[in-house]
Structure formats: structure tokens, C-alpha cells
mmCIF file of N, CA and C and ligand atoms in Angstrom:
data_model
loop_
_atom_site.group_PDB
_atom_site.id
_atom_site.type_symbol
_atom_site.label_atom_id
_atom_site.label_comp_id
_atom_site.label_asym_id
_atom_site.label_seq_id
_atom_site.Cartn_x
_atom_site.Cartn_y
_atom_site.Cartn_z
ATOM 1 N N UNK A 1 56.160 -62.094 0.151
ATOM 2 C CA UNK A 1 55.501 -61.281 1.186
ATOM 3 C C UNK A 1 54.017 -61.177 0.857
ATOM 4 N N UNK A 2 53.363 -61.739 1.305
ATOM 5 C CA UNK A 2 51.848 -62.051 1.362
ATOM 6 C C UNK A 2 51.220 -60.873 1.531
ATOM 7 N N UNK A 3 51.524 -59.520 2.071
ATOM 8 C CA UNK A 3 50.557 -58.428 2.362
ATOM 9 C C UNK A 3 51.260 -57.101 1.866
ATOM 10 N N UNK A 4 52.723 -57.351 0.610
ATOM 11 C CA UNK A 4 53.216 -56.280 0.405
ATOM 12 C C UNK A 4 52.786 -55.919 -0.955
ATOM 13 N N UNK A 5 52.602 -54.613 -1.562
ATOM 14 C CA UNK A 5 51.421 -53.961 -1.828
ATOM 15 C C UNK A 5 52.385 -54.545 -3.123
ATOM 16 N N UNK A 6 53.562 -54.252 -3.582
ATOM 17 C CA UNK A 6 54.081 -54.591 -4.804
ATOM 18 C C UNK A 6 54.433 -55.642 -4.825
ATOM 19 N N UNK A 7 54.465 -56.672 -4.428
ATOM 20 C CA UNK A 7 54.574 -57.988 -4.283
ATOM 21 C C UNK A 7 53.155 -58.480 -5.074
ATOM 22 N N UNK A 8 52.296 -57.761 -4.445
ATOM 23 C CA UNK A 8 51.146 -58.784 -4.848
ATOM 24 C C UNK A 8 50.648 -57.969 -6.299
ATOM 25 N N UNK A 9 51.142 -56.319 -6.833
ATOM 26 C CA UNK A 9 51.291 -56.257 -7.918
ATOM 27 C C UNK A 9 52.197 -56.998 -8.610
ATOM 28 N N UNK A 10 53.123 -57.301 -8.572
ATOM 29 C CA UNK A 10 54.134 -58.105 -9.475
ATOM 30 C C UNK A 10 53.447 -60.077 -9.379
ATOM 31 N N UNK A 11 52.981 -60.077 -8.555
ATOM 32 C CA UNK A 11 51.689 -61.070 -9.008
ATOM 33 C C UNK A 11 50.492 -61.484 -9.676
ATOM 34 N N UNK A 12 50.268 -59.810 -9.946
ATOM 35 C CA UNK A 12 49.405 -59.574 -10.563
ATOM 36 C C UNK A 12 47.905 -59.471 -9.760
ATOM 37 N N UNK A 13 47.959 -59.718 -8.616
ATOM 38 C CA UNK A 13 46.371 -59.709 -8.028
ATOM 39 C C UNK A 13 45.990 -58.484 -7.850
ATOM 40 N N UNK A 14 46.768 -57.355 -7.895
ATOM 41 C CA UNK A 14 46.416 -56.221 -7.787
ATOM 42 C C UNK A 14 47.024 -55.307 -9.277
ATOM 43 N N UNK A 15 45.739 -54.856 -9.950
ATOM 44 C CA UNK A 15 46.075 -54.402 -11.092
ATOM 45 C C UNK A 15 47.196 -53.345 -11.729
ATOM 46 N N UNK A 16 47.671 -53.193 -12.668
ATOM 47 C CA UNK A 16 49.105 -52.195 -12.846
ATOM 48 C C UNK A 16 49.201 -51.707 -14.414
ATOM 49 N N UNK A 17 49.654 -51.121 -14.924
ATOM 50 C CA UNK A 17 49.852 -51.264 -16.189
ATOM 51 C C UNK A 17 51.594 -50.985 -16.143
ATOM 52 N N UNK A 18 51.653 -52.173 -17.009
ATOM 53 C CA UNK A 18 53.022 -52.733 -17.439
ATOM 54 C C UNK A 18 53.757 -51.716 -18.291
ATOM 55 N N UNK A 19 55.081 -51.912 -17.726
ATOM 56 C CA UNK A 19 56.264 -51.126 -18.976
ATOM 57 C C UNK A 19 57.534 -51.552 -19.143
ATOM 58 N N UNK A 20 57.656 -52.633 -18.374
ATOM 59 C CA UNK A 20 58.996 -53.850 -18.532
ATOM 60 C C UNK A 20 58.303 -54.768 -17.834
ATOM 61 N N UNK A 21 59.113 -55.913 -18.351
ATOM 62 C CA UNK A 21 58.979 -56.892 -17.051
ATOM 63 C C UNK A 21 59.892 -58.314 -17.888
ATOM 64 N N UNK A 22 61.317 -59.069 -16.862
ATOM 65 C CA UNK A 22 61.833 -59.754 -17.145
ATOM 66 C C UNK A 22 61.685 -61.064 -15.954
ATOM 67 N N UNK A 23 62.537 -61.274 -16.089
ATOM 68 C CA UNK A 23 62.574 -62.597 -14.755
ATOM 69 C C UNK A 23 62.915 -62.058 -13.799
ATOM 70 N N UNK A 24 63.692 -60.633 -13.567
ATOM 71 C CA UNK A 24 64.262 -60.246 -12.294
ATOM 72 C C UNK A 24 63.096 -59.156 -11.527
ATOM 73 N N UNK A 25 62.948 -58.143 -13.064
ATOM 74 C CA UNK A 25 62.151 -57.360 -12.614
ATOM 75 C C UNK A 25 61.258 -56.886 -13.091
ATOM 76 N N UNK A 26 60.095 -56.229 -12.311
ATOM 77 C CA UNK A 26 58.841 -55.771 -12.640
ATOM 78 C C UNK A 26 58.458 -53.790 -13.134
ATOM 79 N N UNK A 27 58.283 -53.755 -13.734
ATOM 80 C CA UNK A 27 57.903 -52.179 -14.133
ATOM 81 C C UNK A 27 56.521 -51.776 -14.418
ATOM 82 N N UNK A 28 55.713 -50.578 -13.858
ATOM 83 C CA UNK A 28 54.519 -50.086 -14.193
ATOM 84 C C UNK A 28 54.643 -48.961 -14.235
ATOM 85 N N UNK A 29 53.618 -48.248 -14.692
ATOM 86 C CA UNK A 29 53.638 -46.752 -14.223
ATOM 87 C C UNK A 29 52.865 -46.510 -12.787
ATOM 88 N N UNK A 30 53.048 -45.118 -12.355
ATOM 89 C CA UNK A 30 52.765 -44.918 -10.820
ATOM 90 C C UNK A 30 51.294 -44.308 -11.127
ATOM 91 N N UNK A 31 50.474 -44.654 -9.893
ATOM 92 C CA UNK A 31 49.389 -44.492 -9.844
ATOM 93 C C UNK A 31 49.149 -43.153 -9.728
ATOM 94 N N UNK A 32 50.002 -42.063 -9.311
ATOM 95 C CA UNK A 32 49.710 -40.592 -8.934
ATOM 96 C C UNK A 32 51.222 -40.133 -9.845
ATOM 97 N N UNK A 33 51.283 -39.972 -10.915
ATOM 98 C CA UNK A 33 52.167 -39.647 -11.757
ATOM 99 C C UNK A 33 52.557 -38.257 -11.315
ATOM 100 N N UNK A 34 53.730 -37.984 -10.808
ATOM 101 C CA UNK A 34 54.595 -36.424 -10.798
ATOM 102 C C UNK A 34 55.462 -35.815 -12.178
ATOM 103 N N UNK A 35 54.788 -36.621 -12.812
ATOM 104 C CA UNK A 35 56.080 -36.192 -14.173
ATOM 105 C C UNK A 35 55.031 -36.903 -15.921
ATOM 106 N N UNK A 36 55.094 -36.469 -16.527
ATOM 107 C CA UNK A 36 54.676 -37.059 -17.901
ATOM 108 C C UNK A 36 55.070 -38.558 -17.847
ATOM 109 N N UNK A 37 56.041 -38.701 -17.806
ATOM 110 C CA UNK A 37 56.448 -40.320 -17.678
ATOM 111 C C UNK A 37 56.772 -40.276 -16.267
ATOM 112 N N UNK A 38 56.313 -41.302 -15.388
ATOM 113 C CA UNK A 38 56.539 -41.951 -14.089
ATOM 114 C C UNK A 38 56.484 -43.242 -13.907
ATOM 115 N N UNK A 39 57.433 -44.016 -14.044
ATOM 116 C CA UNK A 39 57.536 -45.537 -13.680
ATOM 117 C C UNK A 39 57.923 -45.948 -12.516
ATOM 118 N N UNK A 40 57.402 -46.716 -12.023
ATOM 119 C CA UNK A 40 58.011 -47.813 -10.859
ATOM 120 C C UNK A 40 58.824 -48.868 -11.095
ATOM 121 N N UNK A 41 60.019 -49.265 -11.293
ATOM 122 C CA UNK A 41 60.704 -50.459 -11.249
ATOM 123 C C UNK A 41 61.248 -51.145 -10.138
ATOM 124 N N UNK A 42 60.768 -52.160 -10.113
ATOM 125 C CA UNK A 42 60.640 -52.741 -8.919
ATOM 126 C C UNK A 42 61.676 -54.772 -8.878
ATOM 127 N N UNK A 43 62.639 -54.791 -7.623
ATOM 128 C CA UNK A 43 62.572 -56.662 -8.361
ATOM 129 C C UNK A 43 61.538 -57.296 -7.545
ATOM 130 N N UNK A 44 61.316 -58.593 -8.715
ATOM 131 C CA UNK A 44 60.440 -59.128 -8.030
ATOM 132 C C UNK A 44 60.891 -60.103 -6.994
ATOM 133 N N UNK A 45 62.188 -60.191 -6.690
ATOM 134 C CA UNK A 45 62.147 -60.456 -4.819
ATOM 135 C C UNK A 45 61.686 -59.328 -3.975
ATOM 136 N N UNK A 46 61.204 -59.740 -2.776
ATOM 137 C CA UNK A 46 60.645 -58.626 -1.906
ATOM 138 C C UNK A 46 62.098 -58.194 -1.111
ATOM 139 N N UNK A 47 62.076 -56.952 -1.070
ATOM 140 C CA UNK A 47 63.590 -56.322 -0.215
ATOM 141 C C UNK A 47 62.897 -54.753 -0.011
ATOM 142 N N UNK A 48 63.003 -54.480 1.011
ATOM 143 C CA UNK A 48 62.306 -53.695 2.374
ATOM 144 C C UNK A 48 62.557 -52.168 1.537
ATOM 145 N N UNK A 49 63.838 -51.880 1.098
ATOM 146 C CA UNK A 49 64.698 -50.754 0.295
ATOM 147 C C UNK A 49 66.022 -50.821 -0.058
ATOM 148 N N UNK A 50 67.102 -49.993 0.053
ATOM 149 C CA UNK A 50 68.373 -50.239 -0.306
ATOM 150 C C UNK A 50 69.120 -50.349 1.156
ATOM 151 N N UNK A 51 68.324 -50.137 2.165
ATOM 152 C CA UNK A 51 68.748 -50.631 3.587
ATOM 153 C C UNK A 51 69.056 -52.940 3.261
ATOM 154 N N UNK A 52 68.196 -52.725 2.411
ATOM 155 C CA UNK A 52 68.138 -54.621 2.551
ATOM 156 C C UNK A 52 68.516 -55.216 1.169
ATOM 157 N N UNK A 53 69.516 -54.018 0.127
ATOM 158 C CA UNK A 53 70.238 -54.867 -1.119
ATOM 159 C C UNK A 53 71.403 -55.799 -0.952
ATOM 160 N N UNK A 54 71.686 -56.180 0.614
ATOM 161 C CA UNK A 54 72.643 -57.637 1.026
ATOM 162 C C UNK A 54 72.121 -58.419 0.710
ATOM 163 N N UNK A 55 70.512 -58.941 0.874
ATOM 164 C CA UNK A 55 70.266 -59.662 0.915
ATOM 165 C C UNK A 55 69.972 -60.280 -0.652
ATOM 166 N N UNK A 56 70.054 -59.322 -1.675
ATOM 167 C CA UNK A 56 69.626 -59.624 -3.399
ATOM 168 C C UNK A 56 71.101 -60.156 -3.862
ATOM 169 N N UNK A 57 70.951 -60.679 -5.262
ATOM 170 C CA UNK A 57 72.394 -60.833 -5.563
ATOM 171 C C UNK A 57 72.742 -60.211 -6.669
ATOM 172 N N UNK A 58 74.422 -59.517 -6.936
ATOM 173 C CA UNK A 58 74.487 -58.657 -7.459
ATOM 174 C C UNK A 58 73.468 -58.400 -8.810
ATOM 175 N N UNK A 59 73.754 -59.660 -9.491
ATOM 176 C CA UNK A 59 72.728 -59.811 -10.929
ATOM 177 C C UNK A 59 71.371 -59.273 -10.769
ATOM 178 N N UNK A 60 70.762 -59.347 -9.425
ATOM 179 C CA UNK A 60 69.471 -59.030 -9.697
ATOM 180 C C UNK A 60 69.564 -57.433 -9.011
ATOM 181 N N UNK A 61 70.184 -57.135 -8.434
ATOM 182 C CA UNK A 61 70.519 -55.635 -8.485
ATOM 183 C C UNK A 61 70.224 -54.465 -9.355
ATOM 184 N N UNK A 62 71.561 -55.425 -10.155
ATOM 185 C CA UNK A 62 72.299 -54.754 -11.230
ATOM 186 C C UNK A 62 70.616 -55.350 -12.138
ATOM 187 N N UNK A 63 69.970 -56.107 -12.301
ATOM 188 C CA UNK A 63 68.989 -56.153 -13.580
ATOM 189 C C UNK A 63 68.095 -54.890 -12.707
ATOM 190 N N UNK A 64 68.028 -54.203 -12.158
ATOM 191 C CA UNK A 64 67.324 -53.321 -11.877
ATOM 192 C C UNK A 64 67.306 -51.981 -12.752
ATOM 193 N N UNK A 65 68.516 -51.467 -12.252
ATOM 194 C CA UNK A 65 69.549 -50.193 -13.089
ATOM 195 C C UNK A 65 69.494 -50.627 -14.797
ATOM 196 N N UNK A 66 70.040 -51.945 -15.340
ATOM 197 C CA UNK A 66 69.828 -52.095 -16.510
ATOM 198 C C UNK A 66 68.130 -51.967 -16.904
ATOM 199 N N UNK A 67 67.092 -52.344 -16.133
ATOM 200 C CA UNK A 67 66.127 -52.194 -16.412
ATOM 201 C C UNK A 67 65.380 -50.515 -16.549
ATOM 202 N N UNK A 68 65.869 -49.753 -16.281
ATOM 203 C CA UNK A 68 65.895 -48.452 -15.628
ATOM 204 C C UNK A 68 66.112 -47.803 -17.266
ATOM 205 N N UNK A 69 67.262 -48.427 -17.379
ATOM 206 C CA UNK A 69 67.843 -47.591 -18.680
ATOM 207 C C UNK A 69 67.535 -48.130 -20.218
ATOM 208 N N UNK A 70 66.894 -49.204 -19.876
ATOM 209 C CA UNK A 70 65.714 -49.781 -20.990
ATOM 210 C C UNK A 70 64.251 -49.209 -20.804
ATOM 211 N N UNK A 71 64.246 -49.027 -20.062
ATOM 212 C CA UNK A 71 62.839 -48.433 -19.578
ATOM 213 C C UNK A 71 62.639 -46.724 -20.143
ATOM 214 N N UNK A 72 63.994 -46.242 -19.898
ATOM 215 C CA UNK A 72 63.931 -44.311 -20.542
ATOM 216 C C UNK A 72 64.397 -44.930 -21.941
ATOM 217 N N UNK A 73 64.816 -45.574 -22.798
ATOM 218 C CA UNK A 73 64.934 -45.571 -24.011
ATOM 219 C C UNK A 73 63.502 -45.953 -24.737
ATOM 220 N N UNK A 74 62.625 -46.817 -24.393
ATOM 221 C CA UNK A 74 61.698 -47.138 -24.365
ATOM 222 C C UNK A 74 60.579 -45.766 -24.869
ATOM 223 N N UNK A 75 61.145 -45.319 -23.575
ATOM 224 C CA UNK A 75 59.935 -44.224 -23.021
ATOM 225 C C UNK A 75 60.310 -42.852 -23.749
ATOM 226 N N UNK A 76 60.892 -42.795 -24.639
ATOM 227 C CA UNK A 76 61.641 -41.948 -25.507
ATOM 228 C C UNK A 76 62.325 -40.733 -24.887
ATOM 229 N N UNK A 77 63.231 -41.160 -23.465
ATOM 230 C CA UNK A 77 63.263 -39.967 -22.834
ATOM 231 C C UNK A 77 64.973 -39.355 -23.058
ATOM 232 N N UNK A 78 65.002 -39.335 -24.479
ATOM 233 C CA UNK A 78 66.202 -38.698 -24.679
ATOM 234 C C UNK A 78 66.745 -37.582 -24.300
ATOM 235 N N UNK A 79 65.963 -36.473 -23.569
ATOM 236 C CA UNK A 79 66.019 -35.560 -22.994
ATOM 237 C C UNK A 79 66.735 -35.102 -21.652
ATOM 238 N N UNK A 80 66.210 -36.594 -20.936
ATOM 239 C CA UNK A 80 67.016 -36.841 -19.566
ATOM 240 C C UNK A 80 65.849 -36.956 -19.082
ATOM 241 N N UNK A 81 66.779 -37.747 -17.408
ATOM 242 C CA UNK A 81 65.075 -38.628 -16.770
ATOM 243 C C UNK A 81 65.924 -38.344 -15.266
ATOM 244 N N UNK A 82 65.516 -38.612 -14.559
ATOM 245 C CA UNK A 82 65.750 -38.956 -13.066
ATOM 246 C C UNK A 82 65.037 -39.843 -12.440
ATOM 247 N N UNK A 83 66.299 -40.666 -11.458
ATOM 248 C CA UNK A 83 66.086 -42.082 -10.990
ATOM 249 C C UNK A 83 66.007 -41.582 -9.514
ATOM 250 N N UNK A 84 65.040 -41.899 -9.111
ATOM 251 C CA UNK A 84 64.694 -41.921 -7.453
ATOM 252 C C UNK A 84 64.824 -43.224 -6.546
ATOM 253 N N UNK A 85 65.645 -43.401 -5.336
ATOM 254 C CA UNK A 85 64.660 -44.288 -4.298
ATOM 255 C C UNK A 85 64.621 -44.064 -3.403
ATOM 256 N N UNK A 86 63.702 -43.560 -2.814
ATOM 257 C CA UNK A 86 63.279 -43.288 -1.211
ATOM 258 C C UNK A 86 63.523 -44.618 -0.214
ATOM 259 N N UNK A 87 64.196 -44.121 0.457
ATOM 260 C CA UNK A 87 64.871 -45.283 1.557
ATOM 261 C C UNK A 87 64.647 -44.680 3.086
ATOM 262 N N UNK A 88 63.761 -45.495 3.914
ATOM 263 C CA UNK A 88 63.116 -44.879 5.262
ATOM 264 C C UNK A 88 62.211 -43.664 5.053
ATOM 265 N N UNK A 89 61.647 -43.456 6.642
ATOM 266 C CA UNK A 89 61.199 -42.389 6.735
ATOM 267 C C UNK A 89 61.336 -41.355 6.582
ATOM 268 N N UNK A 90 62.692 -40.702 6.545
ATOM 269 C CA UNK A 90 63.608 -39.253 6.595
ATOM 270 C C UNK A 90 62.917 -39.225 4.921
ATOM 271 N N UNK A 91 63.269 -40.010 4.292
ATOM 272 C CA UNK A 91 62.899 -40.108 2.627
ATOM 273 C C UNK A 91 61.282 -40.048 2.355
ATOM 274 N N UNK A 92 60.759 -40.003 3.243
ATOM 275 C CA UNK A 92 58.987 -39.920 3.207
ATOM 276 C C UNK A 92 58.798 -41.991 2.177
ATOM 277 N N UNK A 93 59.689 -42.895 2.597
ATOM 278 C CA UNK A 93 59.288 -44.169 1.843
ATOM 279 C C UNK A 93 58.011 -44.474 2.048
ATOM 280 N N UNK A 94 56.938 -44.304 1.254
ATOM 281 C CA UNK A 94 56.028 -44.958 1.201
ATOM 282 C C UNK A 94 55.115 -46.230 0.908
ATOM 283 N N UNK A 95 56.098 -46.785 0.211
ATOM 284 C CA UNK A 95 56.072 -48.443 0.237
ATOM 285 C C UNK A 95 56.714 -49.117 0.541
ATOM 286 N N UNK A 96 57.260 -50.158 1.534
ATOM 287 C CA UNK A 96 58.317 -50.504 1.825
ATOM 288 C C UNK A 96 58.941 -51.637 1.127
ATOM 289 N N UNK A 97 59.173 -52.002 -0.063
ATOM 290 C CA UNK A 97 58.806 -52.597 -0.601
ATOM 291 C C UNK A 97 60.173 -51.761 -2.136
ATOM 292 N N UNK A 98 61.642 -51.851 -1.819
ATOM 293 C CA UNK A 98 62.148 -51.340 -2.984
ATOM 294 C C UNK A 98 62.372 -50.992 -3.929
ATOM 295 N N UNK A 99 62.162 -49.977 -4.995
ATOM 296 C CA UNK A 99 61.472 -49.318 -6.061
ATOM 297 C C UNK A 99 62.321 -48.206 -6.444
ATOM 298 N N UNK A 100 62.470 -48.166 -8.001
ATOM 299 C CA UNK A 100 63.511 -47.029 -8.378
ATOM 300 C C UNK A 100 61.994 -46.346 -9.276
ATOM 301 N N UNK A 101 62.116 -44.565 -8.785
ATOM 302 C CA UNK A 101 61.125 -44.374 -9.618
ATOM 303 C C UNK A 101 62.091 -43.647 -10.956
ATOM 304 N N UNK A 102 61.484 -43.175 -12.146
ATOM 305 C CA UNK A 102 62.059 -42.941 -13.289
ATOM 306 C C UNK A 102 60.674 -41.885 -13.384
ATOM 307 N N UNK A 103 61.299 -40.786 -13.682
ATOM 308 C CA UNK A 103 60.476 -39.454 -13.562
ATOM 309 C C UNK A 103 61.300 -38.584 -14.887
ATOM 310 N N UNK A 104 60.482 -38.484 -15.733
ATOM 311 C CA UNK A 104 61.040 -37.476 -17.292
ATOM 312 C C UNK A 104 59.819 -36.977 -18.363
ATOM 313 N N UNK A 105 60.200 -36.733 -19.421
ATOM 314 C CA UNK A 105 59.084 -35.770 -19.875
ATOM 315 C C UNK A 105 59.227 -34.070 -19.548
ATOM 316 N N UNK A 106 59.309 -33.954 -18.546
ATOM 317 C CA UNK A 106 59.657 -32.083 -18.496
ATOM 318 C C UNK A 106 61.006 -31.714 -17.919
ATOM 319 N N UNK A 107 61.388 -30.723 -17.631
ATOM 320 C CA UNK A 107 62.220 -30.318 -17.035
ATOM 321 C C UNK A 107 62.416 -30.481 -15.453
ATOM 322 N N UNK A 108 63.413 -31.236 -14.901
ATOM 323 C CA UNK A 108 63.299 -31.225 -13.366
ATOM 324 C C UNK A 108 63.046 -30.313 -12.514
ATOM 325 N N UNK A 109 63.108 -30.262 -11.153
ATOM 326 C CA UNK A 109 63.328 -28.702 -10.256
ATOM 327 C C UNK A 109 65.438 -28.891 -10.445
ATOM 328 N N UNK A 110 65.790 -27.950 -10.184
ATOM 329 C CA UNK A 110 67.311 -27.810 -9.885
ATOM 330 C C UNK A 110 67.786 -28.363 -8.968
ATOM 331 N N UNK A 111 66.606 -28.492 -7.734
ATOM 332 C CA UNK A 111 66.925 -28.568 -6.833
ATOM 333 C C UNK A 111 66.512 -30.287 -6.179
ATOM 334 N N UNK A 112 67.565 -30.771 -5.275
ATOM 335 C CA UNK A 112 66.360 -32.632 -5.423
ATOM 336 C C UNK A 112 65.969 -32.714 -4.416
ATOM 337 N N UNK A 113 65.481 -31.912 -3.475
ATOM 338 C CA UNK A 113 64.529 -31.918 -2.425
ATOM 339 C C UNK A 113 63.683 -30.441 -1.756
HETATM 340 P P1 5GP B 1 57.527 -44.033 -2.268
HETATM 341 O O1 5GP B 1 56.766 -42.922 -1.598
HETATM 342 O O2 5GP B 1 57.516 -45.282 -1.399
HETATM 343 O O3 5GP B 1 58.891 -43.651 -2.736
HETATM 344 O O4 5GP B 1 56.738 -44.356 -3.611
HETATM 345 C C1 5GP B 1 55.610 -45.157 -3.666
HETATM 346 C C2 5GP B 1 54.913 -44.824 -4.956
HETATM 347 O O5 5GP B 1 53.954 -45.834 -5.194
HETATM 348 C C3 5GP B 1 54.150 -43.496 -4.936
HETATM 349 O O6 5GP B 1 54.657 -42.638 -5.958
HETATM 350 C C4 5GP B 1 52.704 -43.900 -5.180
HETATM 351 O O7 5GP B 1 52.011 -43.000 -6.024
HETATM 352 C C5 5GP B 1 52.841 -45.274 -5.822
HETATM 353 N N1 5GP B 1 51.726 -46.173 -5.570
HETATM 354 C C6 5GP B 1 51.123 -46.415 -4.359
HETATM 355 N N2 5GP B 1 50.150 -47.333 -4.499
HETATM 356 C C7 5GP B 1 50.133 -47.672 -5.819
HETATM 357 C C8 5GP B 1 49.335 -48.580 -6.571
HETATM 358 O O8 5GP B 1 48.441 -49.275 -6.058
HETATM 359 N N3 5GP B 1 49.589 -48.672 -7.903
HETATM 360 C C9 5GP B 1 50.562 -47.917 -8.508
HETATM 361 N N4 5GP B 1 50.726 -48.070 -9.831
HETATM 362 N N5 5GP B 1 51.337 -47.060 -7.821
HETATM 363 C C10 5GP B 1 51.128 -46.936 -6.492
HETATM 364 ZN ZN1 ZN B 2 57.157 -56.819 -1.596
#
């Protein structure tokens, strides 16, 4: 996808700082951090959100979630973390462009919206 904003980060033409990255998938931290640790994990096929995970195959799915949980061990978040993905508008999605965020470091709200 030639004009999608994480696409052309996981290309690198648009700058990021790295915190995984395998053959399936790409990880940075988020540019407006809500949490001490905030990552983006992202695959690097382009897929719209979890409206369009038919079209991935399970392996690269699934290297997402495994990437997720390499990513909080990493990030020393023995404490506990929470995995986000905003899917459509109702979800406020702001990139369209599928992305698990990983938010830890403090204590959550109780509440998830
Ligand atoms: P969404 O609202 O789609 O669930 O999440 C998109 C996330 O991408 C937001 O948390 C936003 O801060 C982050 N973001 C938007 N543009 C950039 C960027 O250029 N670089 C990085 N690192 N994060 C971005
Ligand atoms: Zn994309």
C-alpha cells in the first residue's frame, strides 16, 4: 500500500524507533505514548484491521500475538500489560492499517473504555 502510513513505516521511509521486528512483523513505539511503555505491533502485510484477518495466513496472524508476548518480556513488563486493537470507527481506528497496541508500565483504568 503505497500511501499507508505503516506500510511505509515498516519500509522504513518514514522514521520509527524499533522494538521487534521479524519477517512477519514490525514493532515501534507510538508516537503519542499513553502508558510508560507503548508499542505498536504491526504485520508487515498491509490488512485494513481485524475486519480483513481472512485475508493473512494463520502463521502470520498468530506471529503477531507471539510477537506481542516477546515484546512485554522484552520490555520488562512483568507486572502486566494490555493488548489493544481498535477496529473501525465505533473504536475511534485511527490508522487503518492493523496494529495491536501493548500499553504497561503503570496500573490500567478498571475500566476498558
Ligand atoms: P489507532 O487510533 O488507529 O488505534 O492507533 C494509531 C496509533 O498510531 C496512535 O496511538 C498514534 O499515536 C500512533 N501514530 C500515528 N502516527 C504515528 C507515527 O507517525 N509514528 C508513530 N510511531 N506512531 C504513530
Ligand atoms: Zn499498510
Amino acid at each position: 500500500m503505497d500511501n499507508c502510513l505503516f506500510c511505509k513505516i515498516v519500509r522504513g521511509e518514514i522514521p520509527s524507533t524499533k522494538v521487534y521486528e521479524n519477517d512477519k512483523v514490525y514493532a515501534f513505539r507510538d508516537i503519542n505514548p499513553q502508558a510508560p511503555t507503548h508499542v505498536l505491533v504491526v504485520p508487515k502485510q498491509h490488512v485494513p484491521s481485524i475486519d480483513g484477518i481472512n485475508e493473512m495466513t494463520d502463521s502470520d496472524l498468530a506471529a503477531c500475538l507471539r510477537a506481542v508476548r516477546e515484546i512485554a518480556a522484552q520490555e520488562n513488563l512483568a507486572g502486566g500489560y494490555r493488548v489493544i486493537s481498535n477496529c473501525g470507527p465505533d473504536a475511534c481506528q485511527s490508522v487503518p492499517h492493523l496494529h495491536f497496541h501493548i500499553l504497561g508500565g503503570r496500573k490500567m483504568a478498571d475500566q476498558m473504555a
